[in-house]
Coordinates of C-alpha atoms and ligand atoms in Angstrom, one line a residue:
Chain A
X1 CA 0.0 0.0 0.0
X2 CA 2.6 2.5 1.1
X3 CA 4.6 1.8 -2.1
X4 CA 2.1 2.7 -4.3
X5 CA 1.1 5.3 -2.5
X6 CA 4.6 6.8 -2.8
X7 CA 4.7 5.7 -6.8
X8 CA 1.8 7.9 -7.3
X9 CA 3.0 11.1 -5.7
X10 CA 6.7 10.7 -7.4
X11 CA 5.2 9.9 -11.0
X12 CA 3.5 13.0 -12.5
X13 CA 6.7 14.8 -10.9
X14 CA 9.1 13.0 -12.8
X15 CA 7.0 13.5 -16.2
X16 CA 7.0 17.1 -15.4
X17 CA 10.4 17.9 -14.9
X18 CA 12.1 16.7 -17.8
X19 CA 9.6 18.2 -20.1
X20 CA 10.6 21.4 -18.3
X21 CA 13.9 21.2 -18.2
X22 CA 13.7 20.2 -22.1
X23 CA 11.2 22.8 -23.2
X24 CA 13.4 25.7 -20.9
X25 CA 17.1 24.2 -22.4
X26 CA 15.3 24.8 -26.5
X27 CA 13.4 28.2 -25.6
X28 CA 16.5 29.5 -24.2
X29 CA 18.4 28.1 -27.1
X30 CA 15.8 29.8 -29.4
X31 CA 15.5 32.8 -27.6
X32 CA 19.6 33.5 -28.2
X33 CA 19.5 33.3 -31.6
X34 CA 16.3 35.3 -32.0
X35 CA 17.4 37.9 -30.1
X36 CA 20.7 38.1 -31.5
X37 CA 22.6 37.1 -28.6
X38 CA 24.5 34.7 -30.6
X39 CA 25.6 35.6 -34.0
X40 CA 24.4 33.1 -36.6
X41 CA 27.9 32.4 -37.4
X42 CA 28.4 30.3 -34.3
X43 CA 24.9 28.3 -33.9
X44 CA 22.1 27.6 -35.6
X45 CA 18.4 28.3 -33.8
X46 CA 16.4 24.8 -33.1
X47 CA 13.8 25.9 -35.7
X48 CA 16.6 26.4 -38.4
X49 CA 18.0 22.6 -37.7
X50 CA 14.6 20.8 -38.4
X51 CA 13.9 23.0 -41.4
X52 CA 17.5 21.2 -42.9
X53 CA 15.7 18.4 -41.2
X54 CA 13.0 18.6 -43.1
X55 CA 14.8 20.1 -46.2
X56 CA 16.9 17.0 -46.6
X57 CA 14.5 14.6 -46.6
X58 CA 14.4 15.6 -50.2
X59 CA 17.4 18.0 -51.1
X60 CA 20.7 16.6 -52.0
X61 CA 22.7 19.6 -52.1
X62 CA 24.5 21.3 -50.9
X63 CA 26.3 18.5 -49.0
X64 CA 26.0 16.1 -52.0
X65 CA 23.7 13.3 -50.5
X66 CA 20.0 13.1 -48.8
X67 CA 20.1 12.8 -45.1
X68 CA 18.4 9.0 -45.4
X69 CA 21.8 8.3 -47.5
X70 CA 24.3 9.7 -44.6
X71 CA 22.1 7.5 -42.2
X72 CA 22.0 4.7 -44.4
X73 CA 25.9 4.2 -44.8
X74 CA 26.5 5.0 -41.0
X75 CA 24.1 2.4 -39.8
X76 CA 26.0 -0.3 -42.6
X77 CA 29.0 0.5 -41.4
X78 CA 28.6 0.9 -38.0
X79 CA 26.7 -2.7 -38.0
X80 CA 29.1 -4.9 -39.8
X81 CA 32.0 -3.5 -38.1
X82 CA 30.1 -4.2 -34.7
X83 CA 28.7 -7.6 -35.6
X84 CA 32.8 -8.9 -37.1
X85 CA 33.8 -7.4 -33.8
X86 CA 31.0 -10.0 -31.6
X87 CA 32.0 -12.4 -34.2
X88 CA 35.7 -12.3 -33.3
X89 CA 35.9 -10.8 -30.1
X90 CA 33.1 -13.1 -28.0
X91 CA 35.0 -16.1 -29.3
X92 CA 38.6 -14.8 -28.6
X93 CA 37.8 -13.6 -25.7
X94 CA 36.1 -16.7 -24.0
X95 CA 38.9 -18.7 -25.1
X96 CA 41.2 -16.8 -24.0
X97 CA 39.6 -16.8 -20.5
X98 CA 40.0 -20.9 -20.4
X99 CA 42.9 -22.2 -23.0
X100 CA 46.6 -20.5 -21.3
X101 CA 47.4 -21.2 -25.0
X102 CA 45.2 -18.6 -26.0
X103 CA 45.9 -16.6 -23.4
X104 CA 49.5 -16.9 -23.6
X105 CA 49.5 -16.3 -27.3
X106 CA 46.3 -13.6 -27.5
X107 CA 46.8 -11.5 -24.2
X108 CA 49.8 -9.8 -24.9
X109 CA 49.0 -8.8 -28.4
X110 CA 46.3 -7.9 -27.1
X111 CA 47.2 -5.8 -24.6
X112 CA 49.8 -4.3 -26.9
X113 CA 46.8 -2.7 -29.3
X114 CA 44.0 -2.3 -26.5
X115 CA 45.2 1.4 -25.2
X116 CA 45.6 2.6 -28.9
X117 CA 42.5 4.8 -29.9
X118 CA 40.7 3.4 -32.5
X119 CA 41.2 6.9 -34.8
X120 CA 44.8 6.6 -34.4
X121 CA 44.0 3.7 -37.1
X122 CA 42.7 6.5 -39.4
X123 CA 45.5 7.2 -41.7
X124 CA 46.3 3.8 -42.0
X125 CA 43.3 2.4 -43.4
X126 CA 43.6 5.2 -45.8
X127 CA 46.6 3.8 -47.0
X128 CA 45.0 0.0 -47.1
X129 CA 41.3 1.1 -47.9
X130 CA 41.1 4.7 -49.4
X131 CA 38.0 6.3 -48.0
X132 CA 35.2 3.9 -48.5
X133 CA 33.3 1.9 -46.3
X134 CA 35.9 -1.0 -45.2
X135 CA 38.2 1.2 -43.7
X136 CA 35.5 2.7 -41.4
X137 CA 34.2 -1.0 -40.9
X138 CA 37.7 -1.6 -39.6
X139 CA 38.1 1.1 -37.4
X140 CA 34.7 0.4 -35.9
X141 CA 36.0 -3.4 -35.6
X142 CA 38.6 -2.6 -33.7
X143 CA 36.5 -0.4 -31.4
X144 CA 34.5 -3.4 -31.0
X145 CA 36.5 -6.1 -30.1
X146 CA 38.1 -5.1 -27.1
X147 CA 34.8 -4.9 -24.8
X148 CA 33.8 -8.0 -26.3
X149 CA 37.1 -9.8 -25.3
X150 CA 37.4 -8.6 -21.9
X151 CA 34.1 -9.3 -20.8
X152 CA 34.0 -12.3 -22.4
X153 CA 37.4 -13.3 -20.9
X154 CA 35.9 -12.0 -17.6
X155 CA 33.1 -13.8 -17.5
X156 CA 34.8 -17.3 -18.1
X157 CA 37.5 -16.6 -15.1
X158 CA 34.3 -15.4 -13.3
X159 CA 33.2 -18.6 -13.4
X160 CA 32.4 -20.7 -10.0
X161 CA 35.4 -22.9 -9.6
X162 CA 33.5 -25.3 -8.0
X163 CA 31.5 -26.1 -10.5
X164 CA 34.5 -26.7 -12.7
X165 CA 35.7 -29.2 -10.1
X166 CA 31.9 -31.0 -10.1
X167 CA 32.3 -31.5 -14.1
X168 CA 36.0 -32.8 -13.7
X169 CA 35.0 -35.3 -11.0
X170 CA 32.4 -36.7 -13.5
X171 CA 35.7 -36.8 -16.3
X172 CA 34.3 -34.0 -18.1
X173 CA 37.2 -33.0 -20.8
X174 CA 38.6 -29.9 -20.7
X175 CA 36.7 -28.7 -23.8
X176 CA 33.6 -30.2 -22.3
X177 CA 33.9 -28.3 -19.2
X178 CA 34.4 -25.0 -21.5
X179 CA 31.5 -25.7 -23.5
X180 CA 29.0 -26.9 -20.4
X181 CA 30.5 -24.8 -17.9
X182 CA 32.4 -22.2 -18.6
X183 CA 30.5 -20.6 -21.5
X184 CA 26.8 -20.8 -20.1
X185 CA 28.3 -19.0 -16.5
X186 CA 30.1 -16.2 -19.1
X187 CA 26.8 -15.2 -20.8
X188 CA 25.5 -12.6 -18.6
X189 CA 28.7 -10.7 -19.1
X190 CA 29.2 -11.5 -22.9
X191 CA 25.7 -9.9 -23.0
X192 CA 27.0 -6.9 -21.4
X193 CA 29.0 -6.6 -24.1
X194 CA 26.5 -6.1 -26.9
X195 CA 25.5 -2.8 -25.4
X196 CA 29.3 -1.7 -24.3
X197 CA 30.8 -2.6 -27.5
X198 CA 27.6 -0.8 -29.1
X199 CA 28.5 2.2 -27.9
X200 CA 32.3 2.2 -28.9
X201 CA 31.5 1.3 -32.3
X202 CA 28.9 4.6 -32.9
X203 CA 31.4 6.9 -31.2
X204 CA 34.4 5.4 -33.1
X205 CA 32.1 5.6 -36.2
X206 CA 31.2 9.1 -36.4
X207 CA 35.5 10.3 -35.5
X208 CA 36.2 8.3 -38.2
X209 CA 34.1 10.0 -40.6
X210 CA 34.6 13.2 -39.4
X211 CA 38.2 12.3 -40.7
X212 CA 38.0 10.3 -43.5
X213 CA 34.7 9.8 -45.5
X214 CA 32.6 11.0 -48.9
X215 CA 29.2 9.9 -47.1
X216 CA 27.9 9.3 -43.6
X217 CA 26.5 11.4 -40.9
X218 CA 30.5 12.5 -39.6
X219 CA 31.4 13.2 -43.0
X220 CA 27.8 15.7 -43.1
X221 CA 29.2 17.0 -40.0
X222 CA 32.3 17.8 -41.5
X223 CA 30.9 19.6 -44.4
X224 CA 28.6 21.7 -42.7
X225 CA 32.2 23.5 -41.1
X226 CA 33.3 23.3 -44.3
X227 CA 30.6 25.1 -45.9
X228 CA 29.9 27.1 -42.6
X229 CA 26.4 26.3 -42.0
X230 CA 26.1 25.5 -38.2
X231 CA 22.7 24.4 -38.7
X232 CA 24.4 20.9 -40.6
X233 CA 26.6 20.3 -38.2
X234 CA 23.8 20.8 -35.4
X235 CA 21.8 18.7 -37.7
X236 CA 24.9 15.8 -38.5
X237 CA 24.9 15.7 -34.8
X238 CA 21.2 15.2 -33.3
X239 CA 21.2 12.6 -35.6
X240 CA 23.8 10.9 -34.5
X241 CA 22.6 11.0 -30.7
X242 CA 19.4 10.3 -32.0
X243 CA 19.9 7.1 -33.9
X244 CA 22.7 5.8 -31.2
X245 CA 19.9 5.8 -28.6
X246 CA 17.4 4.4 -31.1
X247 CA 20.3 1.7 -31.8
X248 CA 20.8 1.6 -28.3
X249 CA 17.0 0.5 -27.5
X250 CA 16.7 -2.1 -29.4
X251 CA 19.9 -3.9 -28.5
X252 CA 18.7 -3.3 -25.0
X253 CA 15.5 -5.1 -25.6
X254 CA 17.5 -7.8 -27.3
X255 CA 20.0 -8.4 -24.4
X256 CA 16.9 -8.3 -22.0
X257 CA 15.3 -11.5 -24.5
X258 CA 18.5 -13.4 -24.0
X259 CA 18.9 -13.2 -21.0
X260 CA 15.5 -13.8 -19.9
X261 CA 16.0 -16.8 -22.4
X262 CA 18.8 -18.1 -19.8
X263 CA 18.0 -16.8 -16.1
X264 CA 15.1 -16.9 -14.2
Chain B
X1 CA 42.1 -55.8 7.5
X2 CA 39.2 -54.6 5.7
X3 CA 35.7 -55.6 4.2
X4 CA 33.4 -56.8 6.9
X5 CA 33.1 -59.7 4.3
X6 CA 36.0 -61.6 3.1
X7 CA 33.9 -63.1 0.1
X8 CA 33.4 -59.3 -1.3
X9 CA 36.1 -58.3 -3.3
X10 CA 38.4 -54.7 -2.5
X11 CA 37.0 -51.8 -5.1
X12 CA 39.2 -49.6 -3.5
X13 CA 42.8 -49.3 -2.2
X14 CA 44.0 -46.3 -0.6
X15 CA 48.2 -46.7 -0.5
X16 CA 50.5 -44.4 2.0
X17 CA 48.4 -41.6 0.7
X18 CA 50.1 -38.4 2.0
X19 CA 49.4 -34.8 1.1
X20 CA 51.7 -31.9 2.0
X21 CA 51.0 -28.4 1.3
X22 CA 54.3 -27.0 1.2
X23 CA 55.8 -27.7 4.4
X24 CA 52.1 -28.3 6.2
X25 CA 52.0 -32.4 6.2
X26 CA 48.1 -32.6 6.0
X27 CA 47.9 -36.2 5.1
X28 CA 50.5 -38.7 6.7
X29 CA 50.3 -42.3 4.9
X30 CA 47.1 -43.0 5.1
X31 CA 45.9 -47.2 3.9
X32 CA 42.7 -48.6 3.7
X33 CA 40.3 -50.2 1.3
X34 CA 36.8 -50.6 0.5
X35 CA 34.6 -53.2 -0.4
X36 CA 32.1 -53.7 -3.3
X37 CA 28.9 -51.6 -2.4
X38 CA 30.1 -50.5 1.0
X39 CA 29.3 -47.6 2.1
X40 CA 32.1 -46.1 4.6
X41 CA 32.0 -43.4 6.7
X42 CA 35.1 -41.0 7.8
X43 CA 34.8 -38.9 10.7
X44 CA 37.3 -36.5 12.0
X45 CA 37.9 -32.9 13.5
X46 CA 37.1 -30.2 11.3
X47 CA 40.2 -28.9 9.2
X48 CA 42.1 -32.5 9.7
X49 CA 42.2 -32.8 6.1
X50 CA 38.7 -34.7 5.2
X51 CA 38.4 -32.3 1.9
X52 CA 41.7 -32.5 1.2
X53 CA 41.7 -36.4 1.3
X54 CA 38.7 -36.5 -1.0
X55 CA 40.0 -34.1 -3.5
X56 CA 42.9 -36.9 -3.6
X57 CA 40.5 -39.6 -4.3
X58 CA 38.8 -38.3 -7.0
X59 CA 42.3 -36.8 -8.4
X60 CA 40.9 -33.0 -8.3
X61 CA 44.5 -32.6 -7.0
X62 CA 47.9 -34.8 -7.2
X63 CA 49.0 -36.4 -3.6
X64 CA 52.6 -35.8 -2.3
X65 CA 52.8 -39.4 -2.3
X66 CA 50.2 -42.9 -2.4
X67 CA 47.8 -43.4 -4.6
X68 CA 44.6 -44.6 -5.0
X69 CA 43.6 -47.7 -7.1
X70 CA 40.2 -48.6 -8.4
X71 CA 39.6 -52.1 -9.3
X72 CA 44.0 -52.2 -9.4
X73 CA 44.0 -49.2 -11.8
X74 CA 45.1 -46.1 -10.6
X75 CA 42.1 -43.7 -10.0
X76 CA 41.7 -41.8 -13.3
X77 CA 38.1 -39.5 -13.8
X78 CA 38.0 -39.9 -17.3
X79 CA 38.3 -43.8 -17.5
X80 CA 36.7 -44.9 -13.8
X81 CA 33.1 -43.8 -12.7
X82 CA 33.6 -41.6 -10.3
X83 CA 31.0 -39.0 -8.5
X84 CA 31.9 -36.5 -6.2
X85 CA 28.7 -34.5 -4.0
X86 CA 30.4 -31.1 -2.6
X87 CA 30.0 -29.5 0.7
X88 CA 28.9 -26.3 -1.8
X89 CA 26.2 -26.0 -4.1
X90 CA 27.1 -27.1 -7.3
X91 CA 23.5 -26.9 -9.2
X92 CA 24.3 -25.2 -12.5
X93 CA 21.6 -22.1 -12.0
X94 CA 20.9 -22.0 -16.1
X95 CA 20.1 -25.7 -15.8
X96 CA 16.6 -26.8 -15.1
X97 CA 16.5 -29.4 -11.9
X98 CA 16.2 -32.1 -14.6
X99 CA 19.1 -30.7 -16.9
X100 CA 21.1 -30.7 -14.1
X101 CA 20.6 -34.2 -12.8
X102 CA 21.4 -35.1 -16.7
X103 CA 24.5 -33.5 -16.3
X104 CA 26.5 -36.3 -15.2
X105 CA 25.3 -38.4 -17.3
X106 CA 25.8 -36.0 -20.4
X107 CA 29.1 -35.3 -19.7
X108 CA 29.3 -39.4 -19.8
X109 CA 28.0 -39.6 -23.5
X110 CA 25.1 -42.1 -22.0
X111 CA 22.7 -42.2 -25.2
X112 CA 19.5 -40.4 -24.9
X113 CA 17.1 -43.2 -24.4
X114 CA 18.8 -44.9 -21.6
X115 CA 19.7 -41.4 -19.4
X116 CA 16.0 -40.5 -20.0
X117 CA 15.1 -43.4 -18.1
X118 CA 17.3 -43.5 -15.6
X119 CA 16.4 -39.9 -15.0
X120 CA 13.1 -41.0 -14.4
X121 CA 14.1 -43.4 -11.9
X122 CA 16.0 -41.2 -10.3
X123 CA 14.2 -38.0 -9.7
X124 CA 11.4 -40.2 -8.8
X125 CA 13.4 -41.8 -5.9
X126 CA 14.6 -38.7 -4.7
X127 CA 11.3 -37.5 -5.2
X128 CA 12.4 -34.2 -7.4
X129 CA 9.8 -34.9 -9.9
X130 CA 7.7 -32.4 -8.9
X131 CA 10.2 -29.4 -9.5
X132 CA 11.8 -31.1 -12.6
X133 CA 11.3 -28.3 -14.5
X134 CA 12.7 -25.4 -12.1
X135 CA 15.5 -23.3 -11.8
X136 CA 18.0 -24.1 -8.8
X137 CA 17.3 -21.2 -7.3
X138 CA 13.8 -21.7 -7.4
X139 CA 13.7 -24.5 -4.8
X140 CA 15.0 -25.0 -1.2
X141 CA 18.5 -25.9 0.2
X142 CA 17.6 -29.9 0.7
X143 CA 16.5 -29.9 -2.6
X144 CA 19.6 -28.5 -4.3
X145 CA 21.4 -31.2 -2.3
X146 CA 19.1 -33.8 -3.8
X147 CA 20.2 -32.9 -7.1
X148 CA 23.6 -33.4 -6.5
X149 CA 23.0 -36.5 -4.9
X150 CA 20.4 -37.5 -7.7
X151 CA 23.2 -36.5 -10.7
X152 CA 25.5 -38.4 -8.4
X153 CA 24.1 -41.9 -8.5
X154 CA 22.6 -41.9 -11.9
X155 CA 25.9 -42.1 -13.4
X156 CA 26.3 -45.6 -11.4
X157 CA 29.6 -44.5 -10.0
X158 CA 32.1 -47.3 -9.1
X159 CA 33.3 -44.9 -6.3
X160 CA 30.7 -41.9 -4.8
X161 CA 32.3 -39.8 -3.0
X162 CA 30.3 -37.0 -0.4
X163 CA 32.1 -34.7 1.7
X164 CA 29.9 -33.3 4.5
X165 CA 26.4 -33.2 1.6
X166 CA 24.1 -32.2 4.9
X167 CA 26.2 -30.2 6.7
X168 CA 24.4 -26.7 6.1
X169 CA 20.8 -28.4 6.6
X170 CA 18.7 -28.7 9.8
X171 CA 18.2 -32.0 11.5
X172 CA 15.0 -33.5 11.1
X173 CA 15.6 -32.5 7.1
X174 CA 18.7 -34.4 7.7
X175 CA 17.6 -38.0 8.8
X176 CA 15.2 -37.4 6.2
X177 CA 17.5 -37.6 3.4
X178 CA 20.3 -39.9 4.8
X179 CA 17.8 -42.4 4.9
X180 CA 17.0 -41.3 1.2
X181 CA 20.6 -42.1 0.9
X182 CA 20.4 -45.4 2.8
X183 CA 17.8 -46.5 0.4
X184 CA 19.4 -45.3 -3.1
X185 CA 22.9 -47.0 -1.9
X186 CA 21.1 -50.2 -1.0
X187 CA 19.4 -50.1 -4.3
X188 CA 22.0 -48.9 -6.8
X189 CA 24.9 -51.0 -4.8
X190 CA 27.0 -48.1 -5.5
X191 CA 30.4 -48.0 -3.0
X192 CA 30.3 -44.6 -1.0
X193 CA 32.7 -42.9 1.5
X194 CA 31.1 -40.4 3.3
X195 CA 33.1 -37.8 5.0
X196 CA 31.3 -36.0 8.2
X197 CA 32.1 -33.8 11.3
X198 CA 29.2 -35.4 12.8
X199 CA 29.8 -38.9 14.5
X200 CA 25.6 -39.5 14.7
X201 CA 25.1 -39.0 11.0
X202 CA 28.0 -41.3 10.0
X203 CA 27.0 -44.2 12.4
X204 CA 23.4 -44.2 11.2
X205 CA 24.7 -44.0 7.4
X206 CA 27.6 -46.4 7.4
X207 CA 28.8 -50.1 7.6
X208 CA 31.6 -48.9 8.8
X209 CA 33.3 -46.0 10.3
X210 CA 36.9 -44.7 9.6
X211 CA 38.6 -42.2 12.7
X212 CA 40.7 -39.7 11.5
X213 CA 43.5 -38.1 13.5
X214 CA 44.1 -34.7 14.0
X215 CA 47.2 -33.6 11.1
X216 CA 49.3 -35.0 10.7
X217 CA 46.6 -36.9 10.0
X218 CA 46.2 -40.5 9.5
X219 CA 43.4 -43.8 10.0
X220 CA 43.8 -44.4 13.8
X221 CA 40.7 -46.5 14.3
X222 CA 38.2 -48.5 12.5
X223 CA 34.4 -49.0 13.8
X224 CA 32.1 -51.6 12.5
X225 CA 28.5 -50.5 12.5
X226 CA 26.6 -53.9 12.3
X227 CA 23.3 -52.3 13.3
X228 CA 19.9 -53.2 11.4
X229 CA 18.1 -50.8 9.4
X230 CA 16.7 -48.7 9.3
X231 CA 18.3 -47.3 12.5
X232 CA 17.5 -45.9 15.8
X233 CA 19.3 -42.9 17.2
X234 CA 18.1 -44.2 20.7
X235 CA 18.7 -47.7 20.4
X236 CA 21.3 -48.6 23.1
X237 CA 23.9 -50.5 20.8
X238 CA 23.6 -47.3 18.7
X239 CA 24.7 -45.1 21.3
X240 CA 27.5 -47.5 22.3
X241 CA 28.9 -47.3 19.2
X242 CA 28.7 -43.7 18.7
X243 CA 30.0 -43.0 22.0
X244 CA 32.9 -45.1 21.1
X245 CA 33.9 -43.2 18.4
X246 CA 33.1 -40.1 20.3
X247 CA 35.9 -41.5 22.7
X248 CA 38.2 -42.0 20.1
X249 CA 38.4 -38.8 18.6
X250 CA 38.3 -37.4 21.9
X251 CA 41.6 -39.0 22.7
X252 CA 43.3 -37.8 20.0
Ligands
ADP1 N1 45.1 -25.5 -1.1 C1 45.6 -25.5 0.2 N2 46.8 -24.9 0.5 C2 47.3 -24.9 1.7 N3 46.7 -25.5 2.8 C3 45.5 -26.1 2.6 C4 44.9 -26.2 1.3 N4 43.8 -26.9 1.4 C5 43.7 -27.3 2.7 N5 44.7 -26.8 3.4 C6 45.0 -27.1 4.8 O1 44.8 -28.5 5.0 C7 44.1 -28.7 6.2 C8 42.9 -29.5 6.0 O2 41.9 -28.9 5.3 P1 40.5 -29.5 4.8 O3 40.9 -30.7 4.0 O4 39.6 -28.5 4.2 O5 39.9 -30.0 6.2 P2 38.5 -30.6 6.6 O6 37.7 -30.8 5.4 O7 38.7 -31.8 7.4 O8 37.8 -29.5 7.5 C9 43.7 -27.3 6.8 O9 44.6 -27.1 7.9 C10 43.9 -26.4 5.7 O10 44.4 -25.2 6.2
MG2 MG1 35.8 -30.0 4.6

């Protein structure tokens, strides 16, 4: 009873608040360029970004592609270099947290690349891909990979020792005991990886299109300094918020499904 | 020196077993054997090495010195049956009760149609059919025992091994299942040592009792328990012999 009642006097306040705080941060916003606080020069108003919202629905100029076509090849690239990073680095990673020859052989390499920024890749995937889509699929991959192998590696060392010892006693072999026992107990971290690794990719996306790109949300981003219109690169940049947390949703939902699928 | 039964032949030899952790001599020498289908109790002061000594037997770690043989071989988890109920927990929490009775028996290749109906058996005896499709931590403590128990015997292990499976559980829930136990060895004829702190639980369980030492420890007496069953706690000749070995360990 006293839960609900508490539910019901917190609920309508937290619905109010961030409206309010939303509608106050885009009046005042507004209200700066309106009143010519701001010079246009520096920022665009709200209203001006969602007319280029609107306008580029349809307009490919002056940036040289619609605003569904920067999407488009963001979200392509963005996706296969996240799902070859789960396809490599879940795998590596879970082995490495079970075979020492894996370990021995993966870790230090490993190690070695982990604490170099993934843009720092930049100018030499221009050299091995030009500007296209592979290269920004492999900087994206290489974001990727590295919260997918440490959780996954985590989760397998995680795992209850004892119930490695049960499986032995019953002459489980060691790949048995990595398949049975190791892997299931990892999940729930491996999981945490999809939305981690999600979130490295997108960031690590839009740097490297800011540097090297002919298409893509970074790349609109870049053109709109180029061509100094702050309304693009206000635009180039809601969108990418907006589509990470619409990205970010759904993986959500999927992680949720899994692991409902394997925990009660 | 062993086997109540000279006809019955020795399924297990224990040979100058010793374990040190570094200079910590835990186990000193110990010999004994078991017969077919015996089920043997070993009782001694907590930390005297009863964990250690079963980790031995089922090779979860290598001895200083000794070994153990199993039908003359040298105990080896991969070739002989073995089965080993922890102290701990050791349900697998994304396996169903069922899956995780299976387990053993899984990780033994048995084919399909002959582990489902020994899983049958078993949860039935046990009496776990009734939660066979829940989660581990959807049922109580005694439960989760039973399922290590249960996964335990449906492998028909030459050698089951238990290392205090009731210690964490109140006693009336305790008779409960050691007579479960009673009845599934009886049945199944599997060949058990059972390690305890608690002198009652292993006279009512056992054929015979093994007295441990303090460490260095080693075998320093050996109590037949040729009571009827099921047993009474109160019956005189039950509390003679469990006062015995009370005195025993006491004198150490
Ligand atoms: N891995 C280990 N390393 C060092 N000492 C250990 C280890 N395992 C057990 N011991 C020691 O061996 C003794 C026996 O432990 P244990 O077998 O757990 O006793 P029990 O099960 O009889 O209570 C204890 O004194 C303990 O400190
Ligand atoms: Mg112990």
């Amino acid at each position: 009873m006293s839960f609900a009642e508490v539910k019901i006097t917190k609920e309508p306040l937290m619905v109010i608040l961030p409206i309010l705080s939303i509608v106050a941060f885009f009046g005042i916003w507004q209200s700066l360029l309106s009143f010519g606080v701001v010079p246009s020069s520096l920022l665009a108003s709200p209203l001006q970004v969602l007319k280029l919202f609107i306008a580029k629905w349809t307009q490919v100029n002056p940036d040289g592609a619609l605003l569904t076509t920067h999407m488009w090849t963001s979200i392509q690239e963005a996706f296969t270099g996240y799902i070859l990073a789960l396809l490599v680095g879940i795998p590596l990673g879970l082995a490495m947290g079970w075979f020492p020859i894996v370990e021995g052989l993966a870790r230090p390499i490993f190690e070695l690349i982990r604490p170099i920024p993934p843009i720092a890749w930049i100018p030499l995937t221009i050299f091995w891909f030009g500007i296209g889509i592979p290269g920004k699929v492999f900087i994206i991959w290489i974001a990727g990979i590295v919260p997918c192998v440490i959780n996954s590696y985590v989760g397998v060392k995680m795992t209850n020792p004892v119930l490695i010892q049960m499986a032995r006693t019953y002459g489980a072999s060691n790949w048995q005991i990595f398949i049975k026992i190791c892997i299931p107990s990892a999940l729930p971290m491996v999981f945490g990886a999809l939305q981690i690794a999600l979130a490295y990719c997108w960031t690590n996306l839009v740097g490297a299109e800011l540097l090297a790109a002919d298409n893509g949300l970074g790349f609109m981003i870049t053109m709109g300094r180029r061509l100094a219109m702050p309304d693009m690169v206000l635009l180039g940049m809601a969108m990418v918020g907006l589509t990470g947390a619409v990205i970010g949703v759904i993986i959500d939902a999927v992680e949720k499904r899994l692991l409902a699928g394997i925990r009660r | 020196m062993v086997g109540n039964n000279p006809a019955v032949k020795n399924k297990i030899e224990v040979k100058d077993l010793t374990k040190r952790f570094g200079d910590l001599l835990v186990l000193d020498k110990i010999n004994f054997s078991v017969a077919e289908g015996e089920f043997l109790s070993i009782v001694g002061p907590t930390g005297c090495g009863k964990t250690t000594f079963l980790n031995l037997l089922s090779t979860l770690m290598p001895s200083s010195e000794g070994n153990i043989y199993i039908d003359g071989d040298v105990a080896d988890p991969t070739k002989h049956n073995l089965a080993f109920v922890f102290q701990e927990p050791t349900c697998l929490p994304w396996r169903t009760v069922r899956e995780n009775v299976a387990f053993g028996m899984e990780v033994k290749n048995v084919p399909e149609a002959v582990k489902e109906e020994r899983l049958d058996e078993i949860m039935d005896m046990v009496g776990l059919m009734d939660c066979a499709n829940l989660y581990p931590n959807q049922v109580s403590a005694s439960m989760v025992q039973r399922i290590a128990v249960a996964r335990a015997f449906s492998v028909n292990p030459d050698l089951l091994l238990m290392d205090e499976p009731y210690g964490q559980l109140d006693v009336k829930l305790r008779y409960y299942l050691e007579d479960e136990l009673v009845a599934l060895q009886n049945k199944l004829k599997s060949t058990v040592i059972f390690v305890t702190h608690n002198i009652e639980e292993a006279v009512y369980v056992a054929d015979r009792i093994l007295v441990l030492s303090n460490k260095p420890t080693n075998v320093r007496a050996e109590v037949v328990v040729d009571l009827p069953r099921p047993r009474n706690p109160m019956d005189p000749k039950f509390v003679e012999i469990r006062e015995h070995v009370t005195e025993l360990i006491r004198w150490w």
